XYZ file of C-alpha atoms in Angstrom:
740
model
C 95.624 120.886 88.169
C 97.393 123.960 89.590
C 97.101 122.372 93.010
C 98.555 119.036 91.591
C 101.474 121.078 90.178
C 102.136 122.714 93.340
C 102.336 119.399 95.044
C 104.864 118.052 92.518
C 107.379 120.932 92.996
C 107.338 120.855 96.820
C 110.467 119.415 98.263
C 109.694 116.923 100.991
C 111.263 114.658 103.599
C 111.596 111.244 105.387
C 112.260 110.422 109.022
C 115.774 109.647 110.427
C 118.684 111.578 111.799
C 120.776 113.395 109.068
C 124.498 113.436 109.769
C 126.330 116.570 108.993
C 129.561 115.838 110.909
C 132.570 116.788 108.752
C 134.644 114.257 110.556
C 132.081 111.472 109.605
C 133.252 109.910 106.257
C 130.516 107.315 105.724
C 127.747 108.167 103.226
C 124.369 108.790 104.542
C 121.817 106.261 103.518
C 118.120 105.588 103.959
C 117.684 103.242 106.888
C 115.436 99.997 106.456
C 112.387 99.830 108.587
C 111.260 96.747 110.183
C 107.560 96.133 110.728
C 105.289 93.362 112.002
C 102.563 94.141 109.381
C 102.329 90.309 108.417
C 102.580 89.146 111.950
C 106.312 88.478 111.681
C 109.250 91.049 111.627
C 110.038 91.962 108.133
C 111.540 95.002 106.142
C 108.952 97.023 104.554
C 110.980 96.785 101.295
C 110.537 92.956 101.239
C 106.597 92.808 101.638
C 104.399 92.091 98.639
C 101.915 94.759 99.924
C 101.423 98.389 100.698
C 102.838 99.296 104.212
C 103.833 102.634 105.636
C 105.589 103.276 108.866
C 105.772 106.509 110.519
C 108.732 106.027 113.076
C 109.629 107.641 116.352
C 112.214 109.983 114.600
C 109.611 111.178 111.996
C 107.085 111.777 114.822
C 109.395 114.012 116.749
C 110.697 115.857 113.904
C 107.284 116.873 112.470
C 105.699 117.386 115.732
C 102.916 114.990 114.852
C 100.848 114.406 117.988
C 97.490 112.677 116.923
C 95.787 110.835 114.259
C 95.242 113.871 112.062
C 98.812 114.706 112.160
C 100.555 111.440 111.519
C 98.145 109.308 109.559
C 98.054 112.089 106.873
C 101.956 111.664 106.331
C 100.984 108.269 104.636
C 99.949 107.664 101.066
C 96.527 106.356 100.627
C 95.077 107.746 103.872
C 92.554 110.648 104.599
C 91.528 111.501 108.119
C 88.136 113.020 108.380
C 88.564 114.902 111.607
C 85.488 115.704 113.555
C 84.958 115.390 117.279
C 88.264 114.018 119.000
C 87.744 110.400 119.652
C 84.880 110.080 117.196
C 86.462 110.659 113.756
C 86.706 108.628 110.569
C 89.905 107.158 108.968
C 89.647 106.421 105.340
C 92.285 104.287 103.510
C 92.141 103.785 99.667
C 88.656 105.603 99.357
C 86.709 102.814 101.281
C 84.261 105.225 102.941
C 80.525 105.996 102.802
C 80.484 109.005 105.044
C 83.022 111.457 106.772
C 81.097 111.264 109.922
C 80.822 108.274 112.238
C 77.951 105.911 111.519
C 76.056 102.938 112.702
C 78.199 100.245 111.391
C 81.667 98.916 112.047
C 84.450 101.057 110.819
C 86.253 100.183 107.456
C 89.691 100.634 108.886
C 90.890 98.521 112.065
C 92.683 100.220 114.873
C 95.142 98.218 116.984
C 97.494 99.105 119.982
C 100.443 96.693 119.946
C 98.584 94.136 117.944
C 95.316 94.343 120.263
C 92.256 95.042 118.258
C 90.464 98.183 119.352
C 87.445 98.019 116.730
C 83.949 97.910 117.936
C 81.479 95.158 116.783
C 78.925 97.714 115.526
C 78.643 101.615 115.828
C 82.057 102.800 116.966
C 81.951 103.791 120.503
C 85.307 105.243 120.428
C 87.902 105.846 117.519
C 91.122 105.651 119.446
C 93.327 108.779 119.060
C 96.376 107.656 120.876
C 99.017 110.308 121.731
C 102.274 109.778 119.872
C 104.601 110.656 122.655
C 107.043 107.836 123.299
C 105.775 105.700 120.406
C 108.191 103.475 118.461
C 106.161 103.711 115.199
C 102.831 103.558 113.634
C 102.334 101.049 111.125
C 99.604 101.717 108.313
C 98.614 98.678 106.209
C 96.846 99.939 103.052
C 94.325 97.798 101.365
C 92.004 94.929 102.732
C 93.602 92.847 105.592
C 90.829 90.340 106.249
C 93.223 87.462 105.908
C 95.350 88.248 108.931
C 93.409 90.890 110.779
C 89.719 89.984 110.273
C 86.684 92.197 110.304
C 86.736 96.006 110.041
C 89.999 96.183 108.037
C 88.265 96.591 104.671
C 90.351 99.695 103.815
C 93.221 98.749 105.857
C 94.593 98.744 109.368
C 96.615 101.190 111.744
C 98.803 99.538 114.374
C 100.101 101.886 117.032
C 103.335 100.270 118.537
C 104.662 101.840 121.767
C 108.212 101.700 123.030
C 108.841 98.665 125.070
C 110.635 98.536 128.555
C 114.492 98.343 128.524
C 115.859 96.199 131.270
C 119.444 97.585 130.851
C 119.252 101.362 131.315
C 117.330 103.988 133.257
C 115.551 106.475 130.718
C 113.753 109.531 131.428
C 111.936 112.050 129.090
C 109.816 115.098 129.838
C 108.233 117.538 127.480
C 106.237 120.812 128.111
C 104.393 122.583 125.174
C 102.591 125.978 125.120
C 100.423 126.847 121.896
C 98.662 129.987 121.031
C 96.011 129.847 118.293
C 93.834 132.256 116.305
C 90.624 132.947 118.045
C 91.768 131.144 120.999
C 93.864 131.363 124.243
C 97.156 129.631 125.153
C 96.828 125.898 125.616
C 99.482 123.652 127.178
C 100.514 120.022 127.379
C 102.853 118.062 129.547
C 104.116 114.592 129.001
C 106.534 112.311 130.913
C 108.185 108.953 130.416
C 110.372 106.832 132.744
C 111.996 103.491 132.103
C 113.432 101.610 135.047
C 115.557 98.334 135.004
C 114.097 96.706 138.101
C 116.500 93.631 137.567
C 119.340 94.141 135.152
C 118.827 92.440 131.704
C 115.840 90.526 133.269
C 112.976 92.809 134.282
C 112.186 96.197 132.960
C 109.279 98.742 133.807
C 108.303 101.719 131.344
C 105.413 104.234 131.983
C 104.109 107.361 130.022
C 101.772 110.044 131.206
C 100.449 112.858 129.209
C 97.900 115.835 129.637
C 96.899 118.189 126.986
C 94.583 121.176 127.231
C 93.700 122.482 123.723
C 91.664 125.831 124.157
C 88.752 126.164 121.727
C 88.448 128.385 118.674
C 84.770 128.130 118.089
C 82.444 130.701 119.582
C 79.024 129.528 120.523
C 76.809 132.570 120.100
C 73.756 130.735 121.381
C 75.227 130.004 124.758
C 77.560 133.115 124.748
C 80.684 131.049 125.463
C 83.760 131.901 123.322
C 86.449 129.342 122.811
C 83.592 126.868 123.469
C 85.190 123.732 121.990
C 88.095 123.290 124.616
C 89.425 119.732 124.523
C 91.317 117.973 127.562
C 93.064 114.763 126.737
C 94.775 112.834 129.551
C 96.029 109.361 129.999
C 99.021 107.040 130.337
C 100.465 103.638 129.495
C 102.745 101.332 131.307
C 104.476 98.025 130.477
C 106.322 95.453 132.638
C 108.766 93.054 130.502
C 110.288 89.904 132.016
C 112.840 87.951 130.085
C 111.936 84.817 131.555
C 114.657 82.817 129.816
C 116.927 83.313 126.828
C 114.028 81.740 124.723
C 110.958 83.405 126.476
C 109.585 86.832 127.099
C 106.411 88.010 129.057
C 104.994 91.549 128.734
C 102.217 92.905 130.784
C 100.991 96.224 129.633
C 98.097 98.771 129.976
C 96.876 101.964 128.395
C 94.239 104.584 129.502
C 93.033 107.715 127.848
C 90.037 110.170 128.076
C 89.094 112.924 125.944
C 86.567 115.565 126.992
C 85.192 118.100 124.608
C 83.262 120.903 126.336
C 81.274 121.781 123.149
C 81.370 120.060 119.851
C 83.676 122.024 117.612
C 81.836 122.468 114.274
C 81.306 125.623 112.374
C 78.019 127.145 111.155
C 79.144 129.108 107.999
C 75.658 131.019 108.049
C 76.982 132.647 111.188
C 80.306 133.799 110.102
C 83.843 132.673 110.690
C 84.323 130.255 113.582
C 80.984 130.307 114.963
C 78.170 128.076 116.075
C 74.769 128.607 117.703
C 72.890 126.107 119.971
C 70.665 126.635 123.058
C 73.154 124.750 125.154
C 76.606 123.155 125.050
C 76.990 119.835 123.003
C 79.652 117.991 125.210
C 81.335 114.782 124.338
C 83.383 112.413 126.553
C 85.228 109.268 125.488
C 87.144 107.078 127.608
C 89.488 104.040 126.617
C 91.218 101.499 128.841
C 93.153 98.430 127.643
C 94.794 95.795 129.730
C 96.980 93.154 127.934
C 99.505 90.457 128.226
C 101.942 89.142 125.517
C 104.064 86.081 125.837
C 106.540 84.973 123.244
C 108.655 81.769 123.265
C 111.257 80.626 120.895
C 111.807 76.831 120.081
C 115.191 77.313 118.671
C 115.200 76.145 115.131
C 111.559 75.293 115.052
C 109.936 78.763 115.351
C 108.146 81.069 117.751
C 104.865 80.926 119.664
C 103.252 84.058 120.320
C 100.126 84.724 122.549
C 98.444 87.974 122.959
C 95.513 88.494 125.263
C 93.711 91.524 126.184
C 90.586 93.182 127.957
C 89.303 96.547 126.947
C 86.668 98.971 128.221
C 85.443 101.888 126.256
C 82.670 104.378 126.694
C 81.309 107.455 125.028
C 78.803 110.111 125.670
C 77.443 113.068 123.474
C 74.734 115.449 123.677
C 73.342 117.194 120.521
C 70.580 119.432 119.429
C 67.823 116.817 118.901
C 65.696 118.991 116.629
C 68.342 119.153 113.950
C 69.144 115.394 114.457
C 65.319 114.561 114.108
C 64.957 116.853 111.059
C 62.670 119.459 112.630
C 65.106 122.300 113.205
C 62.661 124.450 111.057
C 60.487 124.802 114.042
C 63.012 126.910 115.851
C 62.408 124.819 119.033
C 64.943 123.000 121.141
C 65.185 119.243 122.061
C 68.112 117.618 123.902
C 69.279 114.231 122.235
C 71.704 112.254 124.320
C 73.468 109.228 123.190
C 76.436 106.997 124.090
C 77.251 103.622 125.609
C 80.005 101.377 126.614
C 81.797 98.399 124.974
C 83.945 95.776 127.080
C 85.192 92.469 126.261
C 88.304 90.455 125.659
C 90.336 89.078 122.726
C 93.010 86.501 122.421
C 95.269 85.331 119.649
C 97.918 82.537 119.572
C 100.032 82.059 116.268
C 103.253 79.922 115.454
C 105.709 81.731 113.230
C 108.276 79.542 111.541
C 112.016 80.767 111.518
C 113.253 82.909 108.674
C 114.060 80.849 105.619
C 114.946 81.763 102.182
C 112.833 79.237 100.781
C 109.850 78.449 102.772
C 108.173 80.312 105.581
C 104.759 79.980 107.373
C 102.523 81.113 110.159
C 99.557 79.444 111.654
C 97.078 81.111 114.247
C 93.746 81.127 115.996
C 91.963 84.075 117.432
C 88.809 84.647 119.489
C 87.126 87.851 120.682
C 83.836 88.381 122.634
C 82.672 91.958 123.079
C 79.465 93.503 124.582
C 78.213 96.614 123.415
C 75.442 98.725 125.201
C 74.167 101.809 123.319
C 71.585 104.234 124.412
C 69.560 107.126 122.937
C 67.488 109.520 125.088
C 65.211 112.100 123.773
C 63.919 113.860 126.985
C 64.913 116.299 129.452
C 64.049 118.340 132.490
C 62.993 121.213 130.294
C 60.762 118.957 127.978
C 57.527 120.802 129.081
C 58.934 124.190 127.862
C 59.874 122.519 124.615
C 56.318 120.841 123.927
C 56.036 122.914 120.757
C 58.754 120.957 119.308
C 57.392 117.706 120.600
C 53.920 118.643 119.078
C 55.566 119.315 115.661
C 57.317 116.048 115.704
C 54.190 114.103 116.464
C 52.276 115.788 113.773
C 54.959 114.754 111.307
C 54.781 111.323 112.299
C 50.999 111.031 112.761
C 51.214 110.038 116.464
C 48.549 111.048 118.799
C 49.947 112.727 122.020
C 48.510 112.556 125.638
C 46.599 115.680 126.656
C 49.445 116.775 129.006
C 53.228 116.912 128.328
C 55.195 117.475 131.555
C 59.176 117.497 132.384
C 58.577 113.827 133.261
C 57.242 112.770 129.802
C 59.690 110.446 127.797
C 59.473 111.186 124.061
C 61.924 108.490 123.133
C 64.402 106.323 125.040
C 65.982 103.361 123.525
C 68.783 100.886 124.778
C 70.448 98.371 122.544
C 72.368 95.461 124.186
C 74.787 93.615 121.741
C 76.917 90.571 122.251
C 79.385 89.853 119.387
C 81.523 86.828 119.625
C 83.989 85.989 116.760
C 86.274 83.250 116.185
C 88.889 82.581 113.370
C 91.697 80.480 112.266
C 94.364 81.901 109.784
C 97.529 80.670 108.101
C 100.005 82.114 105.590
C 102.777 80.402 103.745
C 105.711 81.858 101.772
C 107.582 79.776 99.146
C 110.533 80.928 96.753
C 109.751 78.068 94.294
C 112.468 79.458 91.684
C 115.264 81.960 92.168
C 114.010 85.461 93.022
C 110.295 84.422 92.687
C 107.996 84.078 95.837
C 104.473 82.889 96.213
C 102.711 83.929 99.319
C 99.371 82.431 100.019
C 96.995 82.396 102.944
C 93.624 83.212 104.421
C 91.373 83.521 107.356
C 88.380 81.219 108.004
C 85.870 83.169 110.506
C 82.666 82.591 112.133
C 80.862 85.467 114.096
C 77.465 86.154 115.450
C 75.857 89.463 116.551
C 72.883 88.941 119.090
C 70.983 92.019 120.145
C 68.043 93.283 122.373
C 66.289 96.460 121.547
C 64.443 98.081 124.422
C 62.501 101.215 123.685
C 59.919 103.360 125.614
C 58.248 106.833 125.038
C 55.596 108.605 122.934
C 56.901 107.637 119.619
C 55.729 103.895 120.330
C 52.143 104.959 120.871
C 51.030 103.616 117.442
C 51.768 100.096 118.740
C 49.158 100.370 121.494
C 51.518 101.265 124.245
C 54.733 103.225 125.066
C 57.193 100.375 125.137
C 58.990 98.280 122.567
C 61.135 95.137 122.756
C 62.658 93.003 120.218
C 65.420 90.563 120.124
C 67.545 90.146 116.894
C 70.332 88.007 115.827
C 72.594 88.027 112.781
C 75.555 85.652 111.925
C 78.137 85.129 109.253
C 80.948 82.805 108.283
C 83.436 82.672 105.455
C 87.057 82.650 104.146
C 89.087 85.541 103.159
C 92.010 84.601 100.985
C 95.138 86.385 100.209
C 97.678 85.594 97.407
C 100.667 87.648 96.145
C 103.355 86.780 93.628
C 106.568 88.769 93.895
C 109.837 88.893 91.779
C 113.107 90.279 93.262
C 115.694 90.483 90.577
C 118.220 92.264 92.881
C 118.366 93.224 96.567
C 116.957 96.676 95.706
C 113.985 95.854 93.585
C 110.795 94.157 94.268
C 107.827 93.757 91.993
C 104.582 92.082 93.043
C 100.924 91.241 92.420
C 98.403 90.837 95.185
C 94.825 89.675 95.553
C 93.091 90.214 99.046
C 89.933 90.616 100.586
C 88.249 92.264 103.558
C 84.936 92.396 105.252
C 82.758 94.021 107.863
C 80.336 92.534 110.458
C 76.621 92.711 109.653
C 74.480 93.384 112.624
C 71.184 94.837 114.041
C 69.866 98.226 113.284
C 69.695 100.482 116.199
C 66.212 101.574 115.524
C 62.560 100.531 116.178
C 60.547 98.622 113.470
C 56.899 99.085 113.840
C 53.848 100.526 111.930
C 55.219 104.036 112.018
C 58.865 103.532 111.642
C 59.300 101.021 108.618
C 62.898 99.963 108.933
C 65.013 96.753 108.638
C 65.878 94.622 111.688
C 69.386 93.780 110.449
C 71.982 94.484 107.900
C 74.313 92.014 106.387
C 78.121 92.061 106.037
C 79.732 93.811 103.014
C 83.073 93.018 101.451
C 85.722 94.337 99.255
C 88.096 92.470 96.760
C 91.441 94.151 96.035
C 93.747 93.586 92.930
C 97.011 95.200 93.376
C 100.288 95.723 91.532
C 103.375 97.209 93.223
C 106.938 98.269 92.612
C 109.641 98.923 95.534
C 113.248 99.910 94.969
C 116.299 101.629 96.207
C 118.495 103.675 93.943
C 121.714 105.711 94.159
C 123.527 103.641 96.859
C 120.316 103.686 98.864
C 119.806 107.305 98.830
C 116.491 107.138 97.012
C 113.618 104.864 97.631
C 110.606 104.617 95.299
C 107.312 102.647 96.304
C 104.397 102.609 93.783
C 101.178 100.684 94.227
C 98.359 100.546 91.720
C 95.074 98.966 92.726
C 91.437 98.169 91.839
C 88.928 97.681 94.597
C 85.460 96.084 94.069
C 83.155 96.870 96.994
C 79.894 94.819 97.159
C 76.735 95.076 99.335
C 77.718 98.379 100.835
C 76.344 99.140 104.345
C 74.583 102.564 103.507
C 72.308 104.634 105.628
C 68.589 105.149 104.584
C 65.740 106.542 106.297
C 62.169 105.196 107.372
C 59.050 106.382 105.490
C 58.733 109.558 107.795
C 62.431 110.320 107.347
C 62.910 110.355 111.153
C 65.031 107.333 111.886
C 68.098 106.338 110.000
C 69.067 102.663 109.616
C 71.485 100.543 107.642
C 70.748 98.579 104.382
C 72.969 96.722 102.047
C 72.034 99.249 99.226
C 74.966 99.664 96.836
C 78.249 98.734 95.226
C 81.285 100.800 94.460
C 84.388 100.624 92.302
C 87.829 102.246 93.478
C 90.819 102.721 91.342
C 93.859 104.284 92.692
C 97.676 104.911 92.533
C 99.853 105.512 95.521
C 103.415 106.854 95.405
C 105.970 107.187 98.153
C 109.448 108.637 97.601
C 112.257 108.997 100.163
C 115.502 111.035 99.331
C 118.603 111.829 101.064
C 120.306 114.409 98.434
C 122.889 115.423 101.060
C 123.968 114.270 104.363
C 122.210 116.868 106.175
C 118.877 116.685 104.300
C 116.152 114.067 104.517
C 113.082 114.344 102.290
C 109.923 112.384 101.844
C 106.865 112.751 99.423
C 103.627 110.807 99.134
C 101.085 111.367 96.246
C 97.808 109.584 95.961
C 95.362 109.542 93.020
C 91.938 107.952 93.699
C 88.883 107.329 91.429
C 86.294 106.037 93.958
C 82.709 105.976 92.644
C 79.251 104.366 93.165
C 78.562 101.704 90.731
C 74.813 102.051 91.184
C 72.149 104.559 92.176
C 71.336 104.942 95.972
C 68.424 106.687 97.334
C 68.734 107.419 101.090
C 65.142 108.478 101.350
C 65.860 111.567 103.227
C 64.224 114.119 100.815
C 67.624 114.659 99.066
C 68.111 113.781 95.426
C 69.491 110.152 95.146
C 73.192 109.580 94.492
C 73.913 108.530 91.032
C 76.126 105.862 89.691
C 79.456 107.483 88.976
C 79.248 109.832 91.995
C 82.461 110.158 94.180
C 82.561 108.452 97.483
C 82.793 110.653 100.485
C 86.113 111.421 101.890
C 87.947 110.151 98.676
C 89.593 113.012 96.926
C 91.046 112.626 93.555
C 94.501 113.931 94.714
C 96.128 113.913 98.161
C 99.745 114.593 99.109
C 102.189 115.006 101.864
C 105.617 116.633 101.657
C 108.198 117.083 104.273
C 111.910 118.281 104.400
C 114.074 118.022 107.261
C 117.586 119.533 107.781
C 119.964 118.821 110.600
C 123.287 120.128 111.326
C 124.792 117.704 113.831
C 128.287 119.349 113.400
C 127.102 122.528 115.168
C 127.206 122.607 119.105
C 123.482 123.221 119.229
C 122.447 120.701 116.424
C 119.966 123.112 114.842
C 117.170 121.360 112.999
C 114.360 122.694 110.688
C 111.348 120.709 109.393
C 108.846 121.930 106.974
C 105.599 119.806 106.501
C 103.095 120.229 103.689
C 99.785 118.441 103.278
C 97.308 118.659 100.461
C 93.775 117.197 100.346
C 91.697 117.523 97.146
C 87.926 118.122 97.018
C 85.440 115.363 97.822
C 81.731 115.170 99.077
C 81.112 114.865 102.758
C 78.148 112.325 102.221
C 76.597 110.212 99.558
C 73.271 112.094 99.839
C 74.876 115.438 100.173
C 77.261 115.483 97.010
C 76.971 119.368 96.938
C 78.578 119.749 100.401
C 82.173 119.312 99.949
C 85.362 118.866 102.055
C 89.019 119.234 101.270
C 90.529 121.326 98.648
C 93.112 122.846 100.929
C 96.926 123.083 101.572
C 98.489 123.051 105.049
C 101.768 124.227 105.750
C 103.587 123.404 109.272
C 107.263 124.618 110.160
C 109.472 123.570 113.115
C 112.864 124.927 114.380
C 114.742 122.992 117.140
C 117.942 123.444 119.104
C 119.620 120.682 121.228
C 122.184 121.270 123.949
C 123.035 118.097 125.605
C 119.830 116.507 127.040
C 117.749 119.656 126.499
C 116.025 120.758 123.471
C 113.847 123.746 122.527
C 111.469 123.906 119.560
C 109.503 126.766 118.000
C 106.726 125.656 115.727
C 103.876 127.071 113.631
C 100.938 125.015 112.164
C 98.465 125.876 109.314
C 100.641 128.869 108.819
C 98.411 130.188 105.919
C 95.437 130.018 108.432
C 93.119 127.827 106.057
C 89.706 126.887 106.896
C 89.896 123.523 105.364
C 86.584 121.449 105.751
C 87.569 118.000 107.209
C 84.144 116.574 107.909
C 80.550 117.505 107.865
C 77.426 116.335 109.717
C 74.512 117.231 107.330
C 70.796 117.337 108.069
C 67.771 117.744 105.597
C 64.842 119.758 106.845
C 61.239 119.305 106.196
C 61.012 121.999 103.569
C 64.064 120.965 101.684
C 66.608 123.172 103.667
C 69.973 121.692 104.468
C 71.962 122.471 107.652
C 75.608 121.561 107.656
C 77.846 121.444 110.668
C 81.226 121.516 109.414
C 84.420 120.685 111.024
C 87.566 122.567 109.988
C 91.231 122.381 110.208
C 92.351 124.095 113.403
C 93.348 127.754 112.695
C 96.996 129.041 112.662
C 98.818 128.419 115.772
C 102.430 129.199 117.153
C 103.974 127.427 120.065
C 107.147 126.591 121.856
C 108.168 123.201 123.237
C 110.728 122.132 125.783
C 112.117 118.569 125.941
C 114.629 116.815 128.342
C 115.808 113.272 127.330
C 118.071 111.253 129.585
C 119.336 108.013 128.312
C 122.965 106.586 128.664
């Protein structure tokens, strides 16, 4: 409770520019934020649901560059940071692990309304750089009615700045950062906006390159600062005002993240150390091409079409002995896995014009994605690792050939997945009596997941050969409703009740099913039902805003990881239910014209409703155990001070984050994450178009565990690869901004 008390007394801040000009007489108020969370432009305070928006000003003031920094400024969100591009977002406690698994994610990620979620195991969890973002919208709670699958916990929509056909704009940013147990890393980012035809055609482009030096030393390879990360990419958009009633925008985005050696820490070896026989690199790549067309039919409404193509890929190499549970042998085996996802999506919707009495929207969506996933357990040094192969075969009861050579394949598997999904959705909003509004809608969906499993290697010898093939199919259809009732007694107060549902696709297990490995071919969809009450208000002449949401979530048929009889291969099964209760509080305050503050506080009680046995040699999880990555308390606090009356416009921002303790995995309840405070500070000066900022992050140099990949050994031992908050860093940032 002492940590909660600390959180309660920290002053905190909201985005927006504070005005300190003595000659400016108007009173500084909180600015209303417009979002498109319900697929039409609305102010956050008028939505009967929980929505957060981290806008451009707040991103710049706090120096939040990536998911781990800007998502945690919202109530209800926990970010389980592990390998960049492969981390887990948790909203409202809807999570069964803090490490990426084999099923669809529980939180949908969108880029300008384009869905980036994969149909099965997440190939890439997009970690989009915040430079030149307009805002990041965070929709808390199930979004199955308007957003479809993989949004059981909520959705994150990254909204970039759009082209300006009126003026030339240019921005450049250079940053240097020095971190504990590391060297100086650098980043460079640039934006240019060009009006190709005044008030008709505009072009905007962004590029970024960041080299983050490592801070984990790999004593096995002898490499210091082993987990260096290089992120590079860009995005561009061309916008054409076809007519006063029509707009066409073509856009693209590209980003790669390369990690030289996965950055977990092995606490047995000391601070900031790991030990492997070779590096464990990861590579992720994301490419999105899209088109958006909007046409206004005067008083009848708007038609909006969004089409996209995306191509994603990932590759990672890990210590295969620990992945297979035979690390006790002391031998090394290399396990490689990765794949690609490509496909397209399209959505068309009709949105009625704003109306105080009745509004509605109708839409159709379709997506078709192919996911190719591979796992390889062999290498050029296999003959030298034959002792480990023999140990594995003895554990499984597989008879090996008399000679193992460097050309011998232990296990090689490829999974080909095709996942088409079609849906129709609608929503109507009716103010049937003064100040009372009913919103009702839903989504009918029909999906199919077809797969082919191809395998070869020694582990299939029990089937009479070294090859394995199986075709599998899984389909689902249903309807996800959403209903809310709200009362707005004044322009500054809104009370609402909400019922909503969300779901994830079922699919094929990415494991063989034979006499040795007794697994399930498929797993089914799981779903959540959300019951919510909320209160939104402005006070003191719009200097204070209060947003409270209380909810109960019923999660059924959870997709949980279990193991085959040998404990070797993990697969998914619908093996449990959970119940989640919570309260989210967001406060924004402008106590003086030169100070903006913001506070978020989340209380969660997310627990299993029945026992769950993962069959991995660990004690079964018990009904009442807390869900992973779902701490009882979490908070963020910021304060921003700006003195615009001074010639150099000095600004100071203080950011505090707190995450309470929770387990890292349902079957490893004793291995915890969280229970830490992080403190960041930033001081900026602006002279004309130039600004310089000095900043510090994790000022107390905390080693907070953000995620953990856990392994159970044959003799009951446990190995935990723990990912931590980056150590303390200091840096300087130079910005140039030109805009008329």
